[in-house]
Short mmCIF file of C-alpha atoms in Angstrom, two decimals:
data_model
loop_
_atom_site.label_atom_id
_atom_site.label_comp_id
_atom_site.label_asym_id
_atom_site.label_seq_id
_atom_site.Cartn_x
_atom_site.Cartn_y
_atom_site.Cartn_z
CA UNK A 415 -112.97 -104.05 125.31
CA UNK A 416 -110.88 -101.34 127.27
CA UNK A 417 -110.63 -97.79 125.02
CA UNK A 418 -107.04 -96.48 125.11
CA UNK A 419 -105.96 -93.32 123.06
CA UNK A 420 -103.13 -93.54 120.70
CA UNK A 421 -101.57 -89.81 119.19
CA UNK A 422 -104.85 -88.73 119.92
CA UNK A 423 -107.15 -91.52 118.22
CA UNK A 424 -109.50 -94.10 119.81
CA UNK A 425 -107.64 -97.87 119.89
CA UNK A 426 -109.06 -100.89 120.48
CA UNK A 427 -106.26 -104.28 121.00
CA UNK A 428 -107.17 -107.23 118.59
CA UNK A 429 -107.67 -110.13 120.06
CA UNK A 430 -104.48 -112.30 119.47
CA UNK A 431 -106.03 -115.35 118.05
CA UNK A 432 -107.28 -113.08 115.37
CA UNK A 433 -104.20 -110.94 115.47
CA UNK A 434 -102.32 -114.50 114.12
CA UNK A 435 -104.66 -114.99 111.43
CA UNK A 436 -104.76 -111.77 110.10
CA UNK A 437 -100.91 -111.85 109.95
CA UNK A 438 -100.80 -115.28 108.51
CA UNK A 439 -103.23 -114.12 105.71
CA UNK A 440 -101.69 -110.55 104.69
CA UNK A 441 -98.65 -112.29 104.41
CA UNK A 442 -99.87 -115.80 102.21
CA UNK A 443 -103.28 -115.14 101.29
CA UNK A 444 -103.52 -111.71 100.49
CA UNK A 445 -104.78 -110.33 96.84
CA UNK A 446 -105.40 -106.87 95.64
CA UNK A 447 -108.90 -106.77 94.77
CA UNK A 448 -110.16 -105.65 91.00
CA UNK A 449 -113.31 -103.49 91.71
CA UNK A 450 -115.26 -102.85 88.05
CA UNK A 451 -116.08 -99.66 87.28
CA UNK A 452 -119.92 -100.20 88.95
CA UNK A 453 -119.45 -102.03 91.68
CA UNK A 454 -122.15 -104.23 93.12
CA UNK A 455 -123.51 -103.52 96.81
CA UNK A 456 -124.34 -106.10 99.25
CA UNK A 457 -126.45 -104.80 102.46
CA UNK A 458 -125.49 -107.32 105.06
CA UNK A 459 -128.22 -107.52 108.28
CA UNK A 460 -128.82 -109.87 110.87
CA UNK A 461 -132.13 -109.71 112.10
CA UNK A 462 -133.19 -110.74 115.73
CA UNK A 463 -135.81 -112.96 116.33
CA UNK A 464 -139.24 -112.52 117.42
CA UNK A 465 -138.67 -114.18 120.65
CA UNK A 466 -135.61 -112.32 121.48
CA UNK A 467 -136.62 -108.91 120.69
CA UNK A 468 -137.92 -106.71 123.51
CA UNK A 469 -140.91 -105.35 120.78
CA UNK A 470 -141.50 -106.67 117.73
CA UNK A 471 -143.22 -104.23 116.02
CA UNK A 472 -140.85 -101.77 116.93
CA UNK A 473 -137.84 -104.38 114.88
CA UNK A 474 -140.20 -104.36 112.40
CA UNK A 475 -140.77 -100.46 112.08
CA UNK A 476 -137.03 -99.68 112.20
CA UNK A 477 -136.34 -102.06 109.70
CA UNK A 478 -138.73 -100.61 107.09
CA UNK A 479 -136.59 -97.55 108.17
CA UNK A 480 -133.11 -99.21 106.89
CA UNK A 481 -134.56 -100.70 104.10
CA UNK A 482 -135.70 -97.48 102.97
CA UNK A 483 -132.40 -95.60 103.38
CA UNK A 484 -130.99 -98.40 101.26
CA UNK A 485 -133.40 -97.90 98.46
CA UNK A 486 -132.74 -94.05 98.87
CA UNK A 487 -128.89 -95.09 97.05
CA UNK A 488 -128.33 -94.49 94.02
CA UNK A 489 -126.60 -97.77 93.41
CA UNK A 490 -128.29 -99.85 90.67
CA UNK A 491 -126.56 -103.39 90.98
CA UNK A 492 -127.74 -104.12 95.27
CA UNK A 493 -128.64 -107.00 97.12
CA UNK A 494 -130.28 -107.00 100.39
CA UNK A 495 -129.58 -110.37 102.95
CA UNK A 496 -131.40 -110.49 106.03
CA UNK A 497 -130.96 -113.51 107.89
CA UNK A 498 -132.82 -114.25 111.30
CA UNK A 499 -135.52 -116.91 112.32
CA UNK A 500 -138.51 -115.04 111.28
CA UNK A 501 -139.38 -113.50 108.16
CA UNK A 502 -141.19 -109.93 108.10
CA UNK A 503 -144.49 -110.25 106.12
CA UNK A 504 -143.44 -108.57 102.37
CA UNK A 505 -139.86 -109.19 102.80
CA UNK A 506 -138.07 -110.15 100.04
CA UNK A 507 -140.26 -107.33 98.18
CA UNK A 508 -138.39 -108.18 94.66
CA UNK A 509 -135.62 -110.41 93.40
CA UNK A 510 -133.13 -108.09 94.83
CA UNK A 511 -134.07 -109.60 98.66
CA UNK A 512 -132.89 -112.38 100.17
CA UNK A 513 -134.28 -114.07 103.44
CA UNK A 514 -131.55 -116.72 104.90
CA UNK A 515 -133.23 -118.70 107.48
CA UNK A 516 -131.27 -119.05 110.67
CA UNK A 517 -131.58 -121.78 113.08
CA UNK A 518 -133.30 -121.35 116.75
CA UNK A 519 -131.85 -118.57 118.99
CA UNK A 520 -128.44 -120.63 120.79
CA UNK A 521 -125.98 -117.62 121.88
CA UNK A 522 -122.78 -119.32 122.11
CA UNK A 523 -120.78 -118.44 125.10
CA UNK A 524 -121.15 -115.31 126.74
CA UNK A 525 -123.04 -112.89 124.21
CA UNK A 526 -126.70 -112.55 124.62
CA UNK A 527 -127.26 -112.44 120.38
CA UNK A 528 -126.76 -114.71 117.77
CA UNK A 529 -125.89 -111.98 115.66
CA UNK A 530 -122.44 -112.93 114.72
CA UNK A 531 -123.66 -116.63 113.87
CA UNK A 532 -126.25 -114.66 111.08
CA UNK A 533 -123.53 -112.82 109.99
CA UNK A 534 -120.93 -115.74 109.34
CA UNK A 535 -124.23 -117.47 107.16
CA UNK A 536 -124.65 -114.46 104.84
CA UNK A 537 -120.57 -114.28 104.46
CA UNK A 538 -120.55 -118.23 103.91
CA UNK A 539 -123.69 -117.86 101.29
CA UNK A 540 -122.80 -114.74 99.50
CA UNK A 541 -120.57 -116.79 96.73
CA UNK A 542 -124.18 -118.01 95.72
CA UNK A 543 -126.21 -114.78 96.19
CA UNK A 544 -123.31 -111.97 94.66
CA UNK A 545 -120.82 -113.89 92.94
CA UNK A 546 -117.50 -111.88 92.41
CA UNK A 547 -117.18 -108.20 93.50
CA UNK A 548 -118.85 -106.31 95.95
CA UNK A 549 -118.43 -103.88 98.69
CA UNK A 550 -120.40 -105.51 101.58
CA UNK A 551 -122.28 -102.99 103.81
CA UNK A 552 -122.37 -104.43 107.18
CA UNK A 553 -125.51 -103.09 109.21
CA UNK A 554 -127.44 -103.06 112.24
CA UNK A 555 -131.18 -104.00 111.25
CA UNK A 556 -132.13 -99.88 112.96
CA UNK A 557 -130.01 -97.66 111.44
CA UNK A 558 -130.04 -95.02 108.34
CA UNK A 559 -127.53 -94.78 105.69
CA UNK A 560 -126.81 -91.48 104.40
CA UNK A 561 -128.27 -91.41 100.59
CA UNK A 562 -125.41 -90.51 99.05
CA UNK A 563 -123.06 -92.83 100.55
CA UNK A 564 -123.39 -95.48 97.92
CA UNK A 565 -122.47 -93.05 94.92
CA UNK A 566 -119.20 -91.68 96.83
CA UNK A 567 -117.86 -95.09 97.22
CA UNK A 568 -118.51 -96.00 93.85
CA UNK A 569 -117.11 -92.78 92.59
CA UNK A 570 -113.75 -93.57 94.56
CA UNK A 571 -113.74 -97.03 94.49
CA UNK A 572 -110.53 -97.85 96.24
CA UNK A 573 -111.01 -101.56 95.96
CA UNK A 574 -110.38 -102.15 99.82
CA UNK A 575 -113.10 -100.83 101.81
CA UNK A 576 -114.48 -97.75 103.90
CA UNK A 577 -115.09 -97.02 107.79
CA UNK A 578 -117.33 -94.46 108.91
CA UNK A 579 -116.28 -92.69 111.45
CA UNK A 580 -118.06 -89.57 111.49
CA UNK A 581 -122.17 -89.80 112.18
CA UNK A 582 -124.84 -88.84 114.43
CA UNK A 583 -126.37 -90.48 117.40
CA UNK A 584 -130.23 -89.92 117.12
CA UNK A 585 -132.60 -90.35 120.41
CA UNK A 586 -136.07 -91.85 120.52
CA UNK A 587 -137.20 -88.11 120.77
CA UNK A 588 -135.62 -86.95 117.95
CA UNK A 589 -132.49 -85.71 119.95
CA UNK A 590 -129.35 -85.45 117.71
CA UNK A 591 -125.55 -85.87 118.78
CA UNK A 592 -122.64 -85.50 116.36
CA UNK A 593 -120.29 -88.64 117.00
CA UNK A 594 -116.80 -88.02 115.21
CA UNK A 595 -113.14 -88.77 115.79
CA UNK A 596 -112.54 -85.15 117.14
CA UNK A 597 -110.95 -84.67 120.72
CA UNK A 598 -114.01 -85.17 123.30
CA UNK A 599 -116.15 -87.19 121.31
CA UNK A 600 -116.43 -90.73 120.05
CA UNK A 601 -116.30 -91.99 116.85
CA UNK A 602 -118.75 -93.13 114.64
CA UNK A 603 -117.51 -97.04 114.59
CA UNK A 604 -117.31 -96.53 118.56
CA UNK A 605 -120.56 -96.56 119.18
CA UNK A 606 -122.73 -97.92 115.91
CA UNK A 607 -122.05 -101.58 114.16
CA UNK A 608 -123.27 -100.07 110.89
CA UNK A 609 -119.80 -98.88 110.03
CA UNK A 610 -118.06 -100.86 107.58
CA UNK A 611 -118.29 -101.27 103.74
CA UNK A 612 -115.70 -103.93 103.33
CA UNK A 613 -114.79 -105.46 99.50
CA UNK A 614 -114.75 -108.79 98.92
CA UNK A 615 -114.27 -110.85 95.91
CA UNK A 616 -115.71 -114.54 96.07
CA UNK A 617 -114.10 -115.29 93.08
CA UNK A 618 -110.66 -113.66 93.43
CA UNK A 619 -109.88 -113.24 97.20
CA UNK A 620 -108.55 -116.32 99.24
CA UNK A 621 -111.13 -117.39 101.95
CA UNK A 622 -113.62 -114.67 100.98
CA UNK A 623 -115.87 -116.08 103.79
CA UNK A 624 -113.58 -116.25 105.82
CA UNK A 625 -112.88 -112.62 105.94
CA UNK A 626 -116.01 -111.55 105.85
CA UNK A 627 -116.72 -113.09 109.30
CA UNK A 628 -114.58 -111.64 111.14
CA UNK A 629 -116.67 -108.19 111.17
CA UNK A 630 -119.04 -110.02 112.89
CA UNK A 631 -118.35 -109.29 116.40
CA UNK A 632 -116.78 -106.17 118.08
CA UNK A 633 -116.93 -103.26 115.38
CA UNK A 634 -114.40 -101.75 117.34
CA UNK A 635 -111.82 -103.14 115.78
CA UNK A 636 -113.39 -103.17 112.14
CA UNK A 637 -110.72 -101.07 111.01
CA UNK A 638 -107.29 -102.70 112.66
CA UNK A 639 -109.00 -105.93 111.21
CA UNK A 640 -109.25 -104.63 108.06
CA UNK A 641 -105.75 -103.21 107.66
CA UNK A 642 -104.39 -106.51 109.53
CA UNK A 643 -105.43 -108.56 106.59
CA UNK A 644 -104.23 -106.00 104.21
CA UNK A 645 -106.98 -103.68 103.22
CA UNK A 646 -107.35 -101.05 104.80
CA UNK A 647 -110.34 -98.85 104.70
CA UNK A 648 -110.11 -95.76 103.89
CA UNK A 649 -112.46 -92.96 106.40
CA UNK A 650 -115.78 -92.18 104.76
CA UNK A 651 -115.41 -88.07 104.42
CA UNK A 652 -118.97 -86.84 105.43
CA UNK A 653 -121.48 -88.39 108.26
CA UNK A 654 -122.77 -91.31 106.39
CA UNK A 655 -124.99 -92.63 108.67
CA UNK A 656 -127.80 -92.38 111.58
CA UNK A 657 -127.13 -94.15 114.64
CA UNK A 658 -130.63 -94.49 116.26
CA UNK A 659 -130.38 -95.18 120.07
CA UNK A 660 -132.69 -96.28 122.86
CA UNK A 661 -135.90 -96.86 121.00
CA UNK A 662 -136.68 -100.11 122.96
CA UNK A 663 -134.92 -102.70 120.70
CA UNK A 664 -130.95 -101.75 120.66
CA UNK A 665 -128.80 -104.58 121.87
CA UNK A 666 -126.94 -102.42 124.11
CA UNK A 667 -130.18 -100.91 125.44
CA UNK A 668 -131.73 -104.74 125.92
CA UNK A 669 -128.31 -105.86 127.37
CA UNK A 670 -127.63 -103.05 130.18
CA UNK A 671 -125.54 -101.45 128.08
CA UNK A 672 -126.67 -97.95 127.39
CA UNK A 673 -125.98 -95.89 130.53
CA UNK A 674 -122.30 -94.17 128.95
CA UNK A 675 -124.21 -93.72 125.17
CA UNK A 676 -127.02 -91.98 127.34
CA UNK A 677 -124.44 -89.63 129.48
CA UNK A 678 -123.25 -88.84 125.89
CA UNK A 679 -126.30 -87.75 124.40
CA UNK A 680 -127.02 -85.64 127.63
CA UNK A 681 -123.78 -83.88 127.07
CA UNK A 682 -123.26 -83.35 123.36
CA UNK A 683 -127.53 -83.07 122.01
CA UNK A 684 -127.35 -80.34 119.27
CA UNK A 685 -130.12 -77.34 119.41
CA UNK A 686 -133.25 -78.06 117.65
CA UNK A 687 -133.13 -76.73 114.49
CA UNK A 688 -129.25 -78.02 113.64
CA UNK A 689 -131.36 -81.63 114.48
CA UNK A 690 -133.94 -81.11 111.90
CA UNK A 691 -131.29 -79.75 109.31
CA UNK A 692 -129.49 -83.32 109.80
CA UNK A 693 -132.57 -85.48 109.39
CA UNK A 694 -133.61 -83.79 107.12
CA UNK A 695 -130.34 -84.58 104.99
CA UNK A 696 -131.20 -87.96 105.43
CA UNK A 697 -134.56 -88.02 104.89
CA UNK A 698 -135.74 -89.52 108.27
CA UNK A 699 -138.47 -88.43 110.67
CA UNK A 700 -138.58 -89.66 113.81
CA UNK A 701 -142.13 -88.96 114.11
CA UNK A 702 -143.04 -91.22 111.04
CA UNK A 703 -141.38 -94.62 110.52
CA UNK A 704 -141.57 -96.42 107.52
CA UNK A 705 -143.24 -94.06 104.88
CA UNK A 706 -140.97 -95.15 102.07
CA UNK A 707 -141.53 -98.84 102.00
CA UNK A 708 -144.50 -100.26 101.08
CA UNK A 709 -145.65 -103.86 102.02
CA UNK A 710 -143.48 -104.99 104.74
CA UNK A 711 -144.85 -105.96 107.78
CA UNK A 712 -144.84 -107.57 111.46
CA UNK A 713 -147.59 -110.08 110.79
#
């Protein structure tokens, strides 16, 4: 997907077929959502398999990871999906979890992950598992939310959704690289799938599921999606979230992918003690995986 600049801004084209249906549904299916005053909060994460992943230990660890940023949030009404075809030992730890199973690994097409099939089976269960309103945090099954990104988004609670766009890339070494919208940089959403809180309603909104699957694929275009259909997300105002890179098990590192997000960290790695300052803020040690979560494990 070919990065242009626009006034300035990253912009990604939308592919037309989905460019069609977006139009077709702002325009006939569209509904302003009614968010209650505490919304609910839906963590959304595919989960690769244990034959497809390059370690699995190493899925395992930086899972325990995510799931402990998520029970870092201050949100008390959450749900947590994971869907893959195996099930890490102590996962679900309460009646809060939920383990979809997926099928056997088929990539359809081109891509090399059945990620976006996962994702389509939590959005086409989640009428069963969160009835009504939620803001759906799609994520990446490695990655670190900031801890108080629930509690801003339930404080504003615009009813549409939220992009982040300002982060930080972390390496497996505990290197630390600001990723942001500024001139010279790259967003947040550029580079990291865990980017979008998107609200659905499975009772109000028109083809709920629908919607929901179509952040399933290129999180490039998360946001023109988003706005095509007729919520638009509004820019998270703080780094929300950890990015962690090349630590053996990132698609884009199994995939040939990671050459440019490399180059990037080379050039734009903050001095030592801004890194610890960050992590810090998010509670996350390189050097220790997993502390907060108790029970889950690769068996």
């Amino acid at each position: 997907m070919k990065r242009e600049l626009r006034d300035g801004k990253a912009w990604y084209p939308l592919p037309l077929t989905q460019e069609v249906f977006a139009a077709f549904y702002r325009v006939f299916l569209h509904r302003p959502l009614l968010p209650p005053e505490a919304p609910r909060f839906v963590f959304l994460i595919p989960l690769v398999g244990r034959k497809q992943a390059g370690d699995w230990d190493v899925v395992v660890d930086r899972l325990r990871d995510t799931l402990a940023s998520i029970d870092a949030q201050s949100c008390a009404d959450r749900r947590v999906v994971i869907c893959g075809q195996d099930k890490p030992a102590g996962f679900p730890r309460d009646q809060r979890d939920v383990f979809l199973q997926a099928s056997a690994f088929s990539p359809v097409g081109k891509s090399k992950t059945d990620r976006a099939r996962k994702s389509r089976q939590i959005a086409r269960a989640l009428h069963m598992l969160a009835p009504g309103f939620s803001y759906v945090v799609i994520m990446d099954a490695d990655d670190i939310l900031h801890p108080d990104l629930c509690a801003y988004i339930a404080r504003d609670n615009n009813g549409q959704g939220y992009l982040i766009d300002r982060g930080w890339m972390v390496g497996p070494k505990g290197g630390v690289a600001p990723l942001t919208p500024e001139p010279g940089h790259y967003a947040f959403w550029e580079y990291c799938g865990t980017c979008a809180i998107v609200a659905v309603d499975t009772e109000r909104q028109w083809l709920h599921a629908r919607y929901l699957s179509r952040f399933v694929a290129h999180h490039h275009v998360f946001g023109r999606m988003a706005e095509a259909h007729g919520y638009p997300l509004d820019p998270v105002p703080f780094p929300a979230a950890l990015y962690l890179f090349n630590h053996g098990s990132n698609t884009s590192v199994l995939h040939g992918r990671a050459d440019g997000k490399q180059e990037y960290m080379r050039h734009h790695v903050l001095p030592p003690e801004e890194r610890r300052m960050i992590l810090a803020e998010f509670g996350y040690d390189p050097t220790k995986t997993a502390s907060a979560v108790e029970g889950l494990t690769s068996a």
